[in-house]
XYZ file of C-alpha atoms in Angstrom:
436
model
C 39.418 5.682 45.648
C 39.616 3.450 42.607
C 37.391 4.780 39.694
C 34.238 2.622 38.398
C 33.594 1.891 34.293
C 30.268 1.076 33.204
C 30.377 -1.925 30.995
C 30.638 -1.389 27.436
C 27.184 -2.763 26.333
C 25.692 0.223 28.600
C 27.885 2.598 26.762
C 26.036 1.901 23.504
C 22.620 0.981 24.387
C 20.198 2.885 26.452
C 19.130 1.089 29.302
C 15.701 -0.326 29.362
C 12.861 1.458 30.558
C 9.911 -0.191 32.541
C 7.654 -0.972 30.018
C 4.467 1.652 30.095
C 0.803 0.564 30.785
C 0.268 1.296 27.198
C 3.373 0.214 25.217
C 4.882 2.630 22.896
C 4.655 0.942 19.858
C 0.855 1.314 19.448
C 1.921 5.179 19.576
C 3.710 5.028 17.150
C 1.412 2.808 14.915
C -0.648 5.391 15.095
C 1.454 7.782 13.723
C 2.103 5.306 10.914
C -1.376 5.003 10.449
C -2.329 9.021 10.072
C 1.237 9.306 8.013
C -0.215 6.508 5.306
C -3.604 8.232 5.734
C -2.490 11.985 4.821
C -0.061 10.288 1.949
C -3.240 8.571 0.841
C -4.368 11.251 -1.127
C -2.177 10.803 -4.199
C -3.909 7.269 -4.585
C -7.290 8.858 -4.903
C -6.669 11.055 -7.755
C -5.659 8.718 -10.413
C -9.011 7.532 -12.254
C -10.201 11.315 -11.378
C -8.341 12.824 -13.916
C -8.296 10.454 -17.062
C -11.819 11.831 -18.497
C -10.786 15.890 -17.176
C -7.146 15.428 -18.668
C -8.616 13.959 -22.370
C -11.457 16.751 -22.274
C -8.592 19.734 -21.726
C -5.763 18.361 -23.630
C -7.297 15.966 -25.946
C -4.849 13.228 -24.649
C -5.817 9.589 -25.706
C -6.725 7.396 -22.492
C -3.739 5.562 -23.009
C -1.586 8.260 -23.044
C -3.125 9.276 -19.588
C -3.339 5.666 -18.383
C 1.094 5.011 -19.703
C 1.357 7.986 -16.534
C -0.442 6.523 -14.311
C 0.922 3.149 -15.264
C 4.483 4.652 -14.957
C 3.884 5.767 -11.371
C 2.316 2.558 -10.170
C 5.167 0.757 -11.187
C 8.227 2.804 -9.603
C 5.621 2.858 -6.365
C 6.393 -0.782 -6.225
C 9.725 -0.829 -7.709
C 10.815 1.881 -5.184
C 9.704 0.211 -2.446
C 12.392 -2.691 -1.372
C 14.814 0.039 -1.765
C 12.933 2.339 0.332
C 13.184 -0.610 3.178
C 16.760 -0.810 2.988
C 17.440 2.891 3.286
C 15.077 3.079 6.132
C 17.893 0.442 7.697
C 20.702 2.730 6.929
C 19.166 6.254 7.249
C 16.130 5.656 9.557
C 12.291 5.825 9.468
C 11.516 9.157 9.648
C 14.177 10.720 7.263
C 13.080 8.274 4.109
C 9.338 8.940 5.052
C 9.961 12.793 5.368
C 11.540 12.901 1.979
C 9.428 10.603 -0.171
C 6.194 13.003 1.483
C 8.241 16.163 0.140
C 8.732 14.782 -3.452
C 4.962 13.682 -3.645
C 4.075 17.294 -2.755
C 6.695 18.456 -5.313
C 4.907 15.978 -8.057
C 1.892 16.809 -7.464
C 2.201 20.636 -7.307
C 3.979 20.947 -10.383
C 1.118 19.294 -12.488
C -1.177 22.128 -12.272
C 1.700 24.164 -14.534
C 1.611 21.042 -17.244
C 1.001 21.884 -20.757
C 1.984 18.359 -22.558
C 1.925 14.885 -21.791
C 5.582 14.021 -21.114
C 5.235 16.817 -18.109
C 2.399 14.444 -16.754
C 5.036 11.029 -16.954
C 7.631 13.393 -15.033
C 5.271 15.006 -12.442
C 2.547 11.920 -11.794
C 4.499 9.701 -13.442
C 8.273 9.962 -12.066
C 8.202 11.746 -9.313
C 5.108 11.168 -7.601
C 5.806 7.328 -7.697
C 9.103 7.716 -6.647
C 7.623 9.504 -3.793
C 5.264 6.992 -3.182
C 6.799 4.068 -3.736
C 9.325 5.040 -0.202
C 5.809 5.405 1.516
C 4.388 1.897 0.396
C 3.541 -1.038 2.462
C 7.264 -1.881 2.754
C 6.914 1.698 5.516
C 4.198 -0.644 7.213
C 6.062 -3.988 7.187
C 9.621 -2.161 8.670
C 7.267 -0.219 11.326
C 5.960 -3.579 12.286
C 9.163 -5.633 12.108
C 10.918 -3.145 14.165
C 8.067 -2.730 17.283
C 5.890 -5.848 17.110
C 6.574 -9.471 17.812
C 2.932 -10.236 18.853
C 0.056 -9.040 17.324
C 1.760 -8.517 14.134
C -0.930 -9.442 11.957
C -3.358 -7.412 13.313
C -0.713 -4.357 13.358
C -0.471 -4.710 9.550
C -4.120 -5.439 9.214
C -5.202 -1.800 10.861
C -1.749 0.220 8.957
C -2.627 -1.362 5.496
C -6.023 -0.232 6.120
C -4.886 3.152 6.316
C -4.731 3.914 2.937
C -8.417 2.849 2.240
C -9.218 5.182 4.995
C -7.010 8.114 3.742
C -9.502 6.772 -0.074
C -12.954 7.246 2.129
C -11.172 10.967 3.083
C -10.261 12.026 0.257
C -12.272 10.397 -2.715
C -15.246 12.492 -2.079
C -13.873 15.847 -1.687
C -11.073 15.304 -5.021
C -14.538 14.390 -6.867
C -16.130 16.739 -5.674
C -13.300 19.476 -6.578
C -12.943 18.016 -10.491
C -16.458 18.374 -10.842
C -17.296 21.791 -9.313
C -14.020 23.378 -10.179
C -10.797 21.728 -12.063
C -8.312 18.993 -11.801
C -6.214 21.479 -10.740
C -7.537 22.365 -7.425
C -8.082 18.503 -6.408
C -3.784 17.902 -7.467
C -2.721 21.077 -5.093
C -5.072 19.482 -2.192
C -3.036 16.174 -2.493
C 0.391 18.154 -2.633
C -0.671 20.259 0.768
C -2.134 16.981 2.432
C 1.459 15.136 1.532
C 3.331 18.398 3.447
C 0.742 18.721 6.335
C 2.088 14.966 7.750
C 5.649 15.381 7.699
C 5.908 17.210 10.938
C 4.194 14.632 12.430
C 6.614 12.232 11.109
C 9.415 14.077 12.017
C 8.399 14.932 15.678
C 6.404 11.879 16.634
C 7.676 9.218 14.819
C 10.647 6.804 16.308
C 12.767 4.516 14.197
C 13.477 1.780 16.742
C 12.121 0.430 20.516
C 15.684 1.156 21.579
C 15.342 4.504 20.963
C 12.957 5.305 23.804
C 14.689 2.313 26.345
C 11.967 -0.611 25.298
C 11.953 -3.571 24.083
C 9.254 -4.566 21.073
C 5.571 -4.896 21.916
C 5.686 -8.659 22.966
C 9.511 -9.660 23.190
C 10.628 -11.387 26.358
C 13.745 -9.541 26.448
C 15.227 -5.819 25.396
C 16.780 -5.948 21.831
C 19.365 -3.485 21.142
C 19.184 -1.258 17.893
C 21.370 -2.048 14.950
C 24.070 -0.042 13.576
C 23.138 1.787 10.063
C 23.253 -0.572 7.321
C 25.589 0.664 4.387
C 25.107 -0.582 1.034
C 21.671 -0.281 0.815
C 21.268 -0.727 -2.924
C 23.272 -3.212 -2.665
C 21.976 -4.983 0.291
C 18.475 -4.803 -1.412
C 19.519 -6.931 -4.599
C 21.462 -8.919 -2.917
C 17.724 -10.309 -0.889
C 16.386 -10.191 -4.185
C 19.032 -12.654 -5.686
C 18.749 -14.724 -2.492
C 14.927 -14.816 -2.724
C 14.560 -15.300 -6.709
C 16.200 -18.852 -6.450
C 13.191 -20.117 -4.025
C 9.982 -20.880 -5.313
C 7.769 -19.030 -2.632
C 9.240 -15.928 -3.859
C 7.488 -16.500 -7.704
C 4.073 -17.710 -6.152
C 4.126 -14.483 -3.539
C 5.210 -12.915 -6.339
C 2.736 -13.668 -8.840
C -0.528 -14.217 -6.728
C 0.567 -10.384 -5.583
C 0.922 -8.935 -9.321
C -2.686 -10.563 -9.666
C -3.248 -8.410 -6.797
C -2.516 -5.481 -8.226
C -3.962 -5.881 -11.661
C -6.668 -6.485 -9.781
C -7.105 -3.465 -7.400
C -5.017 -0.599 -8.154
C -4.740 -0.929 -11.668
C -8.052 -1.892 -12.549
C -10.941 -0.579 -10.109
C -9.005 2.099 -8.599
C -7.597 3.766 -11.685
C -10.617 2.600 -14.567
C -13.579 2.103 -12.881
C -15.080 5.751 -12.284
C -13.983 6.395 -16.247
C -16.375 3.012 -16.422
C -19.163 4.112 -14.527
C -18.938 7.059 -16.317
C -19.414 5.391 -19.679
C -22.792 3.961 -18.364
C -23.957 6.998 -17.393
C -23.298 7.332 -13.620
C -22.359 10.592 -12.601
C -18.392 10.964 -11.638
C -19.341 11.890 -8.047
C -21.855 8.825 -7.592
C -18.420 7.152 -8.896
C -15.898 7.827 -6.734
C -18.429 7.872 -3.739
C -18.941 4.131 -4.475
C -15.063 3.647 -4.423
C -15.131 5.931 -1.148
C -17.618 3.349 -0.170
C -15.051 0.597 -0.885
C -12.671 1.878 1.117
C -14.992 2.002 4.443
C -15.302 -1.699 3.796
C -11.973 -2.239 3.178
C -10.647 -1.248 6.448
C -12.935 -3.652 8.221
C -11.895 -6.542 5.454
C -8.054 -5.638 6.337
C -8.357 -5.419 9.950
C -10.346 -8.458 10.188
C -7.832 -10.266 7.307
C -4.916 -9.316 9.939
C -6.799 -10.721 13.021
C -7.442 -14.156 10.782
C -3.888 -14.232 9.382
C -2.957 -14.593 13.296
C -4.855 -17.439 13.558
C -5.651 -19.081 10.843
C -3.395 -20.501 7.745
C -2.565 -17.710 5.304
C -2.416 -19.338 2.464
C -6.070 -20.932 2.674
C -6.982 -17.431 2.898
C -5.201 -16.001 0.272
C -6.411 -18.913 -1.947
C -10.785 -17.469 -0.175
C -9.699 -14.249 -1.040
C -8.640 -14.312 -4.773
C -11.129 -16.856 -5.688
C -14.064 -14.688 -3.949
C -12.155 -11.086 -6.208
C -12.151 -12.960 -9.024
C -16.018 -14.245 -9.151
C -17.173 -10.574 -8.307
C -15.485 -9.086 -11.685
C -17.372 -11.506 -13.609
C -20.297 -10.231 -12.498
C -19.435 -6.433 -12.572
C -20.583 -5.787 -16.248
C -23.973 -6.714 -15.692
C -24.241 -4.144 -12.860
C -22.662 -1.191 -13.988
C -25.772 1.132 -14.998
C -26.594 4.990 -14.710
C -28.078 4.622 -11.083
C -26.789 3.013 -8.404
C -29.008 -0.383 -6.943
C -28.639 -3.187 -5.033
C -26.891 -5.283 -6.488
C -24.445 -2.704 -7.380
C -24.119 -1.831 -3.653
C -23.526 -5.641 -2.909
C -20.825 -5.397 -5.290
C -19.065 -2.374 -3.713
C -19.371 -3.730 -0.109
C -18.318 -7.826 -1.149
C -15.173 -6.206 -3.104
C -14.253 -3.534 -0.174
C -14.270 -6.390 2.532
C -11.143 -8.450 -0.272
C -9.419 -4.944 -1.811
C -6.215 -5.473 0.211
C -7.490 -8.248 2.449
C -4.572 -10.207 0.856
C -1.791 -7.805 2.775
C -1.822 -9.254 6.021
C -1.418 -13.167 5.338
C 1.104 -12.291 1.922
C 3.293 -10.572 4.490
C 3.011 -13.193 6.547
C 4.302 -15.625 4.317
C 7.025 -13.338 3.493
C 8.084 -13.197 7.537
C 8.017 -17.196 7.681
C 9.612 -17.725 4.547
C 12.497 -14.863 4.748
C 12.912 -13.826 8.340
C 15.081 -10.681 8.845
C 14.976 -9.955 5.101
C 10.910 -9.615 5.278
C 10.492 -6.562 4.563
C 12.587 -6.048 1.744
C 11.422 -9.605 0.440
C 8.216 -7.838 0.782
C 9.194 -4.958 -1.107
C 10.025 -6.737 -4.301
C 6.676 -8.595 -3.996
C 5.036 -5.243 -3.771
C 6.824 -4.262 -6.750
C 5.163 -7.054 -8.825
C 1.926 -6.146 -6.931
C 2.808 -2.609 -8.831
C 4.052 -3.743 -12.129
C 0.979 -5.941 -12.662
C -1.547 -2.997 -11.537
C 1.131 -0.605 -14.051
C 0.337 -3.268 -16.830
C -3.865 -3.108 -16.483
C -3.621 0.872 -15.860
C -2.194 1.114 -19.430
C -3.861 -1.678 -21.327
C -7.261 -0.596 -19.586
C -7.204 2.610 -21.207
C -6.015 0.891 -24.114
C -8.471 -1.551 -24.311
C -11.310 0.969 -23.872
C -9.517 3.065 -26.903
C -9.834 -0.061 -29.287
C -13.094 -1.620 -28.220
C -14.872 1.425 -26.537
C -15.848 -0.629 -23.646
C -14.087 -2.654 -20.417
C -16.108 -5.246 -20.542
C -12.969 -7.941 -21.728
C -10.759 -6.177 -18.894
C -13.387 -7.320 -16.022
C -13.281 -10.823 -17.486
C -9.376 -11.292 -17.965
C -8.951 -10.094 -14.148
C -11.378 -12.384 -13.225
C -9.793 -15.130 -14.689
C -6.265 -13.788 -13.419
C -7.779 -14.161 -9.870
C -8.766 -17.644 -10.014
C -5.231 -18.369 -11.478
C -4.199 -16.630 -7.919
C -5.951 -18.734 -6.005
C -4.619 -21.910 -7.476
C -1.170 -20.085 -6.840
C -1.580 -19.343 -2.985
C -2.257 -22.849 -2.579
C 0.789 -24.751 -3.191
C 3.249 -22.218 -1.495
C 5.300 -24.632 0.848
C 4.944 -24.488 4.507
C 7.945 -23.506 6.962
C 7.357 -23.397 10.676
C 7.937 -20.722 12.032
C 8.242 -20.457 16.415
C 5.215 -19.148 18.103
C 5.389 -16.001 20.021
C 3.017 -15.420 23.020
C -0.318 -13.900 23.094
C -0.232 -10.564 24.731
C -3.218 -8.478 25.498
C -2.830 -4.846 25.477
């Protein structure tokens, strides 16, 4: 009898499986979501140690804040090459690693006896480490297993690192104050390890992988080969994007972003409570308090971004950031009231509310290059939040207050919202509405 060859195509694709009552991708947003959550850790410690570090050591505030700048800025300089080597080397291998080397970082601190071990360990290799698990991690997990519902998707995974903040905020606090510094940086090293078996058993790099299609795609797409040259790949996107003007304005309204946020509340403003007399614990539970609101602002920001026009709400957002840091001078006091409360909930709901429709824009404006498009926006998002961690702490040096920080970020928001709004518009083909 004459012998039978499959066709080629079903010698290097799996063949597609019936699609499940309860797609696989939402499993494996999941997974994304407790990986960002236990990796979340490393983002809570930051303004916990500036007033523990300068009692010990007698470093300046600067000093401590030029570390924790240095490590916000290779978290976002890191991260459009992160996105490329997840292309060539898959998912779960870059995540795996960059979870070891924040473990590694954040372990070796508690041996540090000078500052320039604090720029290697915090500094170096714990933003390294970080900056392969930033929201580029989210964007490729989304790219790769969502056509519909992908602003929701990055919505709920961007609000997993506010939820791994409302974790983790109040026990690190509560460690520096009953104990050391030292016992709070060894929790965040063992929470970094304790997720990468759950990235490397659970986690999938692509729909093909398992015999699916993406969540919402009318038809199976098969998984592309490795991508070599991923350094190379990554500024080549950059050059592309850098000679468009949507790239400056994403670029700049995000930097904004980050002064904002990272840089400013998340790294100065327990040293800042502190200064009006507000015990460290009260502190960080009020930034634990931001991050419950911020995973209801992001979901809800992802759920508006599919619906509504994202740069309208980029344009709310920053203008609504920016009037609430005007105000925050006059309500930072040794007790916590009302109006202090309104603060903390009206600035959780817009902390990273701006995610969902600045990766949106990034997805009409760049297509397949998205996500590493996305990364180099995060890395201004990083550089401008590096910037305000180390002129924070060296405004507070020279003036002994924060007061003119508040104010200049304030104004840098309304400059944001100006910005947002004259992004041009490309139209981009609607995908279906799916319900799970």
């Amino acid at each position: 009898m004459p012998q039978t060859t499959e066709p080629a195509a079903a010698l290097q694709h799996p063949t597609p499986a019936r699609a499940p009552r309860i797609h696989r991708a939402w499993f494996v947003a999941a997974v994304t979501f407790v990986t960002i959550i236990g990796a979340a850790a490393f983002r809570s410690l930051p303004g916990l140690l500036i007033d523990p570090l300068h009692t010990e050591f007698g470093w300046s505030r600067g000093t401590i804040g030029a570390a924790v700048s240095v490590n916000l800025a290779l978290y976002g300089l890191t991260a459009p090459f992160a996105a490329a080597l997840m292309d060539r080397f898959g998912i779960r291998r870059v995540v795996a690693v960059a979870l070891t080397v924040i473990a590694l970082g954040s372990g070796l601190t508690v041996w540090m006896t000078a500052a320039w071990q604090l720029l290697l360990c915090w500094g170096l290799l714990v933003g390294l480490g970080s900056g392969s698990m930033a929201l580029a991690f989210a964007a490729t997990v989304t790219n790769r297993w969502f056509t519909a519902r992908r602003g929701l998707v990055t919505g709920i995974l961007t609000a997993a690192s506010a939820s791994g903040q409302l974790i983790f905020l109040p026990l690190l606090s509560w460690m520096v104050e009953t104990y050391d510094w030292r016992p709070a940086a060894v929790t965040v090293a063992l929470a970094a390890l304790a997720v990468v078996p759950f990235v490397w058993l659970l986690l999938r790099d692509h729909p093909a992988d398992v015999g699916l299609a993406p969540y919402g795609a009318d038809a199976f797409v098969p998984k592309p080969p490795p991508v070599t040259g991923a350094a190379r790949r990554t500024i080549g996107v950059l050059r592309s994007a850098v000679r468009t003007g949507p790239f400056w304005l994403l670029a700049g309204t995000f930097a904004i972003c980050g002064a904002s946020t990272n840089g400013l509340i998340q790294t100065h403003f327990v040293p800042a409570a502190h200064d009006h007399g507000l015990p460290v614990t009260a502190a960080a539970s009020l930034l634990a308090v931001i991050g419950v609101f911020d995973v209801v602002g992001t979901i809800a920001s992802g759920w508006f971004t599919d619906r509504f026009e994202p740069r309208r709400l980029l344009a709310v957002y920053y203008a609504l950031r920016g009037l609430s840091l005007l105000f925050l001078p006059m309500l930072l006091g040794p007790s916590i009231h009302p109006p202090m409360i309104f603060f903390i909930v009206f600035y959780g709901l817009d902390w990273v509310a701006t995610v969902p429709p600045t990766l949106a824009l990034c997805r009409e404006q760049y297509g397949e290059d998205s996500a590493i498009v996305f990364g180099w926006v995060l890395a201004s998002h990083q550089v401008g939040a590096a910037l305000v961690a180390w002129l924070g702490g060296v405004a507070r040096d020279v003036f002994g207050t924060y007061d003119m920080v508040w104010y200049a970020s304030g104004a840098l928001c309304a400059a944001a919202a100006l910005m947002a709004l004259v992004i041009r518009r490309r139209p981009m083909p609607s995908t279906p509405a799916l319900v799970l």
